[in-house]
Amino acid sequence: MKINKKSFLALILSLMSVVPFSGCQNTTGNNESKTTTEPATIEAKNTNIKVGRSIVNLALAKQITTAAEAKAKEIKVPMYITIDDADANLISINRMAGTILASEKISQGKAYTAVALKMPTSKLTSLAQPGSSLYGIQNNSNIIIFGGGFPLLLNGEIIGSIGVSGGSVEQDMQVAQAGLKKYKEIAEGLKSNSVITQSEASKNITGTKITDYGINVELARKMAIAVEKKSAEIGVPMWFSAVDKGGNLILEQRMEEALLASREISLNKAYTAATLKLPTDEVSKLSQPGAPLFGVQSVSRMITFGGGYPLSYNGKVIGGVGVSGGSVEQDMQVAQAAMDVYNAELKK
């Protein structure tokens, strides 16, 4: 039987008029459509920390780091302290003055391992022995099989991790556990469906220092706060990195929703600025065909566009900072906010 298209369409429309579509049905008994209630925002008391959707935010990472650092100072062993999110992506890494540089990668590896294998790294020590169930896992990149890394749990779900390195295994675990304890205090009572919002600094930082050897982590944090505020002002989340004069990491942190690809760019902008002793936008001009630095862009870690600035003190370059996450102009604008803090510190 041949069906007339117009008749078929009329039949469908008539059925729709008597059978309400469940997705649009009004069950309130009035002319107002039913609204969906957003999950409540859960905020820890006296902080800007918010946890939810299986993610640790930057404000929480700062609090965990501060507690771990306090323990490291107490036992007089400087440490690298890394905080990752639930997908093992870096949120922040802080280096205390005097920390063994080799500990940077170990700290990051511990945080990664704790998330990736969903267990404290100390448990892997026995599991990775010959004849045990995970023997050979230490041959995988980033996997660390000794103590100092712990997952962060919320309502039974892993939402991030902490990794610490710089001392003996026992000291690393002691410092990491101090951070873990702080996390548990904050997370108690929080719900996993809370809404994440961009964190802002709520604590004044003291003890900032500039020497011929570089800036300390306290000053790097103060500069990072300026980066956060400027990024929030222009509505573009960013990565921020600070390095010493040798290009070694002092501090690195990620704002919520910042592009993951921007991590290496931010770090390498800081590295380029410190090692070439030039702002990276100047390197851009000098690396054009026929210019003095043409070809430098092919050298490992060199960045030839704006967003990185050297830090100078007493006529010498002592480090660098880098910002990435937006356009070149936005990166430079946000990085300049960090430089304003640094320049103000120089005048003290």
CSV table of C-alpha atoms in Angstrom, one decimal, residues 96-338:
chain,number,residue,atom,x,y,z
A,96,MET,CA,61.9,23.6,48.8
A,97,ALA,CA,65.3,25.3,48.9
A,98,GLY,CA,68.2,22.8,49.0
A,99,THR,CA,66.2,19.9,47.7
A,100,ILE,CA,68.2,17.3,45.6
A,101,LEU,CA,67.3,18.1,42.0
A,102,ALA,CA,67.0,14.4,41.1
A,103,SER,CA,64.0,14.2,43.4
A,104,GLU,CA,61.8,16.2,41.0
A,105,LYS,CA,61.1,13.2,38.7
A,106,ILE,CA,60.9,10.8,41.6
A,107,SER,CA,58.3,13.0,43.3
A,108,GLN,CA,56.3,13.2,40.1
A,109,GLY,CA,56.6,9.4,39.6
A,110,LYS,CA,55.3,8.7,43.1
A,111,ALA,CA,52.3,10.8,42.6
A,112,TYR,CA,51.6,9.2,39.1
A,113,THR,CA,52.1,5.7,40.5
A,114,ALA,CA,49.7,6.3,43.4
A,115,VAL,CA,46.9,7.3,41.0
A,116,ALA,CA,47.7,4.9,38.2
A,117,LEU,CA,47.9,1.8,40.4
A,118,LYS,CA,45.4,3.0,43.0
A,119,MET,CA,47.7,2.3,46.0
A,120,PRO,CA,50.4,3.8,48.1
A,121,THR,CA,53.8,3.3,46.5
A,122,SER,CA,55.1,1.6,49.6
A,123,LYS,CA,52.9,-1.4,48.8
A,124,LEU,CA,54.7,-1.9,45.5
A,125,THR,CA,58.0,-2.6,47.3
A,126,SER,CA,56.9,-6.1,48.1
A,127,LEU,CA,54.6,-6.6,45.1
A,128,ALA,CA,57.4,-5.9,42.7
A,129,GLN,CA,59.9,-8.4,44.1
A,130,PRO,CA,60.8,-11.5,42.1
A,131,GLY,CA,58.1,-14.1,42.2
A,132,SER,CA,55.4,-11.5,43.3
A,133,SER,CA,52.4,-10.5,41.3
A,134,LEU,CA,53.8,-7.2,40.0
A,135,TYR,CA,57.4,-8.2,39.4
A,136,GLY,CA,58.8,-6.2,36.5
A,137,ILE,CA,56.4,-3.3,36.8
A,138,GLN,CA,59.4,-1.0,37.8
A,139,ASN,CA,60.5,-1.3,34.2
A,140,ASN,CA,57.5,0.9,33.2
A,141,SER,CA,58.1,4.6,32.7
A,142,ASN,CA,57.1,6.8,35.7
A,143,ILE,CA,56.4,3.8,38.0
A,144,ILE,CA,58.1,4.1,41.5
A,145,ILE,CA,58.1,1.1,43.8
A,146,PHE,CA,59.2,2.6,47.1
A,147,GLY,CA,57.3,4.8,49.6
A,148,GLY,CA,56.4,8.5,49.4
A,149,GLY,CA,53.3,8.4,47.2
A,150,PHE,CA,49.7,8.2,48.4
A,151,PRO,CA,46.3,8.3,46.6
A,152,LEU,CA,43.7,10.8,47.8
A,153,LEU,CA,40.3,9.3,48.4
A,154,LEU,CA,36.9,10.9,48.6
A,155,ASN,CA,33.9,8.6,49.4
A,156,GLY,CA,35.9,5.6,48.3
A,157,GLU,CA,37.0,7.2,45.0
A,158,ILE,CA,40.5,8.2,44.0
A,159,ILE,CA,40.5,12.0,43.2
A,160,GLY,CA,44.2,12.6,43.1
A,161,SER,CA,47.5,11.9,44.8
A,162,ILE,CA,50.6,13.2,46.6
A,163,GLY,CA,54.2,12.3,45.8
A,164,VAL,CA,57.2,13.4,47.9
A,165,SER,CA,60.9,12.9,47.4
A,166,GLY,CA,64.1,14.4,48.9
A,167,GLY,CA,65.0,12.3,51.9
A,168,SER,CA,65.1,8.7,52.8
A,169,VAL,CA,62.1,6.5,52.0
A,170,GLU,CA,61.0,6.8,55.6
A,171,GLN,CA,61.3,10.6,55.6
A,172,ASP,CA,59.5,10.9,52.3
A,173,MET,CA,56.6,8.9,53.7
A,174,GLN,CA,56.5,10.9,56.8
A,175,VAL,CA,56.2,14.2,54.9
A,176,ALA,CA,53.7,12.7,52.4
A,177,GLN,CA,51.6,11.4,55.3
A,178,ALA,CA,51.5,15.0,56.8
A,179,GLY,CA,50.0,16.2,53.5
A,180,LEU,CA,47.6,13.2,53.5
A,181,LYS,CA,46.5,14.0,57.0
A,182,LYS,CA,45.7,17.6,56.1
A,183,TYR,CA,43.7,16.4,53.1
A,184,LYS,CA,41.6,14.0,55.2
A,185,GLU,CA,40.9,16.8,57.6
A,186,ILE,CA,39.6,19.0,54.8
A,187,ALA,CA,37.8,16.3,52.9
A,188,GLU,CA,35.8,15.1,55.9
A,189,GLY,CA,32.2,15.7,55.2
A,190,LEU,CA,32.7,16.9,51.6
A,191,LYS,CA,30.5,15.3,48.9
A,192,SER,CA,31.7,13.9,45.6
A,193,ASN,CA,29.0,15.8,43.6
A,194,SER,CA,30.1,19.2,44.6
A,195,VAL,CA,30.8,21.9,42.0
A,196,ILE,CA,34.3,22.9,41.2
A,197,THR,CA,35.1,26.6,40.9
A,198,GLN,CA,38.3,28.5,40.2
A,199,SER,CA,40.4,28.8,43.3
A,200,GLU,CA,41.8,32.1,44.5
A,201,ALA,CA,44.6,32.7,47.0
A,202,SER,CA,43.3,33.4,50.5
A,203,LYS,CA,46.5,33.5,52.5
A,204,ASN,CA,49.3,36.1,52.7
A,205,ILE,CA,52.7,34.7,51.9
A,206,THR,CA,55.7,35.7,53.9
A,207,GLY,CA,59.3,34.9,53.9
A,208,THR,CA,59.9,35.7,50.2
A,209,LYS,CA,63.5,35.9,49.2
A,210,ILE,CA,65.7,36.9,46.3
A,211,THR,CA,69.5,36.1,46.2
A,212,ASP,CA,72.2,35.7,43.7
A,213,TYR,CA,71.2,32.0,43.5
A,214,GLY,CA,67.6,32.6,42.6
A,215,ILE,CA,64.2,33.1,44.2
A,216,ASN,CA,62.7,30.9,46.8
A,217,VAL,CA,59.4,28.9,46.5
A,218,GLU,CA,57.6,31.5,48.7
A,219,LEU,CA,58.2,34.2,46.2
A,220,ALA,CA,57.3,31.9,43.3
A,221,ARG,CA,54.0,31.2,45.1
A,222,LYS,CA,53.4,34.9,45.4
A,223,MET,CA,54.0,35.4,41.7
A,224,ALA,CA,51.7,32.4,41.0
A,225,ILE,CA,48.9,34.1,42.9
A,226,ALA,CA,49.2,37.2,40.7
A,227,VAL,CA,49.0,34.8,37.7
A,228,GLU,CA,45.8,33.2,39.0
A,229,LYS,CA,44.2,36.6,39.6
A,230,LYS,CA,45.1,38.0,36.2
A,231,SER,CA,44.0,34.7,34.5
A,232,ALA,CA,40.7,34.8,36.2
A,233,GLU,CA,40.3,38.5,35.3
A,234,ILE,CA,40.7,37.8,31.5
A,235,GLY,CA,38.9,34.4,31.8
A,236,VAL,CA,41.7,32.2,30.5
A,237,PRO,CA,43.1,29.5,32.8
A,238,MET,CA,46.9,29.1,32.7
A,239,TRP,CA,49.9,27.1,33.6
A,240,PHE,CA,52.6,28.9,35.5
A,241,SER,CA,56.2,27.8,35.9
A,242,ALA,CA,59.2,29.2,37.8
A,243,VAL,CA,62.8,28.0,37.4
A,244,ASP,CA,66.2,28.8,38.8
A,245,LYS,CA,69.1,30.1,36.7
A,246,GLY,CA,70.0,26.6,35.6
A,247,GLY,CA,66.4,26.0,34.4
A,248,ASN,CA,65.6,23.7,37.3
A,249,LEU,CA,62.0,23.7,38.4
A,250,ILE,CA,61.0,25.7,41.6
A,251,LEU,CA,57.3,25.7,41.2
A,252,GLU,CA,54.8,24.6,38.6
A,253,GLN,CA,51.0,24.8,38.8
A,254,ARG,CA,47.9,24.4,36.7
A,255,MET,CA,44.6,26.3,37.0
A,256,GLU,CA,41.4,24.4,36.5
A,257,GLU,CA,40.6,23.8,32.8
A,258,ALA,CA,44.0,25.0,31.6
A,259,LEU,CA,45.1,23.1,28.5
A,260,LEU,CA,47.1,20.1,29.4
A,261,ALA,CA,49.4,20.7,26.3
A,262,SER,CA,50.4,24.0,27.8
A,263,ARG,CA,52.4,22.4,30.7
A,264,GLU,CA,55.5,21.8,28.7
A,265,ILE,CA,55.2,25.1,26.9
A,266,SER,CA,55.0,27.0,30.2
A,267,LEU,CA,57.9,25.2,31.6
A,268,ASN,CA,60.0,25.6,28.5
A,269,LYS,CA,59.2,29.3,28.3
A,270,ALA,CA,60.7,29.7,31.8
A,271,TYR,CA,63.7,27.6,30.8
A,272,THR,CA,64.3,29.6,27.6
A,273,ALA,CA,64.1,32.9,29.4
A,274,ALA,CA,66.5,31.8,32.1
A,275,THR,CA,69.0,30.1,29.9
A,276,LEU,CA,69.0,32.6,27.0
A,277,LYS,CA,68.6,35.5,29.5
A,278,LEU,CA,65.9,37.0,27.3
A,279,PRO,CA,62.2,37.4,27.2
A,280,THR,CA,60.8,34.8,24.9
A,281,ASP,CA,59.1,37.4,22.7
A,282,GLU,CA,62.5,38.9,22.1
A,283,VAL,CA,63.7,35.4,21.1
A,284,SER,CA,60.9,35.4,18.6
A,285,LYS,CA,62.3,38.5,16.8
A,286,LEU,CA,65.9,37.2,17.0
A,287,SER,CA,65.1,33.8,15.6
A,288,GLN,CA,63.7,35.0,12.3
A,289,PRO,CA,65.6,34.1,9.1
A,290,GLY,CA,68.7,36.3,8.9
A,291,ALA,CA,68.5,37.3,12.6
A,292,PRO,CA,71.3,36.3,15.0
A,293,LEU,CA,69.4,33.4,16.7
A,294,PHE,CA,67.9,31.9,13.6
A,295,GLY,CA,67.7,28.2,14.1
A,296,VAL,CA,67.5,28.3,17.9
A,297,GLN,CA,63.9,27.0,17.7
A,298,SER,CA,65.3,23.6,16.6
A,299,VAL,CA,67.2,23.3,19.9
A,300,SER,CA,65.5,21.2,22.6
A,301,ARG,CA,63.2,23.1,24.9
A,302,MET,CA,63.6,26.5,23.2
A,303,ILE,CA,60.4,28.5,22.9
A,304,THR,CA,60.4,31.4,20.4
A,305,PHE,CA,57.1,33.2,21.2
A,306,GLY,CA,56.0,35.4,24.1
A,307,GLY,CA,55.1,34.4,27.7
A,308,GLY,CA,58.5,33.8,29.3
A,309,TYR,CA,60.6,36.3,31.2
A,310,PRO,CA,64.0,36.2,32.9
A,311,LEU,CA,64.4,37.2,36.5
A,312,SER,CA,67.4,39.5,37.1
A,313,TYR,CA,69.1,40.5,40.3
A,314,ASN,CA,72.2,42.6,40.7
A,315,GLY,CA,72.8,42.6,37.0
A,316,LYS,CA,72.6,38.8,36.7
A,317,VAL,CA,69.8,36.4,35.5
A,318,ILE,CA,68.9,34.2,38.4
A,319,GLY,CA,65.9,32.4,37.0
A,320,GLY,CA,62.8,32.6,34.7
A,321,VAL,CA,59.0,32.4,34.7
A,322,GLY,CA,56.7,31.1,32.0
A,323,VAL,CA,53.0,31.2,31.4
A,324,SER,CA,50.9,29.3,28.8
A,325,GLY,CA,47.3,28.6,28.2
A,326,GLY,CA,45.9,31.4,26.0
A,327,SER,CA,47.0,33.4,23.0
A,328,VAL,CA,50.6,34.7,22.9
A,329,GLU,CA,49.3,38.1,23.9
A,330,GLN,CA,47.2,36.7,26.8
A,331,ASP,CA,50.2,34.6,28.0
A,332,MET,CA,52.4,37.7,28.0
A,333,GLN,CA,49.7,39.8,29.8
A,334,VAL,CA,49.4,37.2,32.6
A,335,ALA,CA,53.2,36.6,32.8
A,336,GLN,CA,53.6,40.4,33.2
A,337,ALA,CA,51.4,40.2,36.3
A,338,ALA,CA,54.0,37.8,37.8
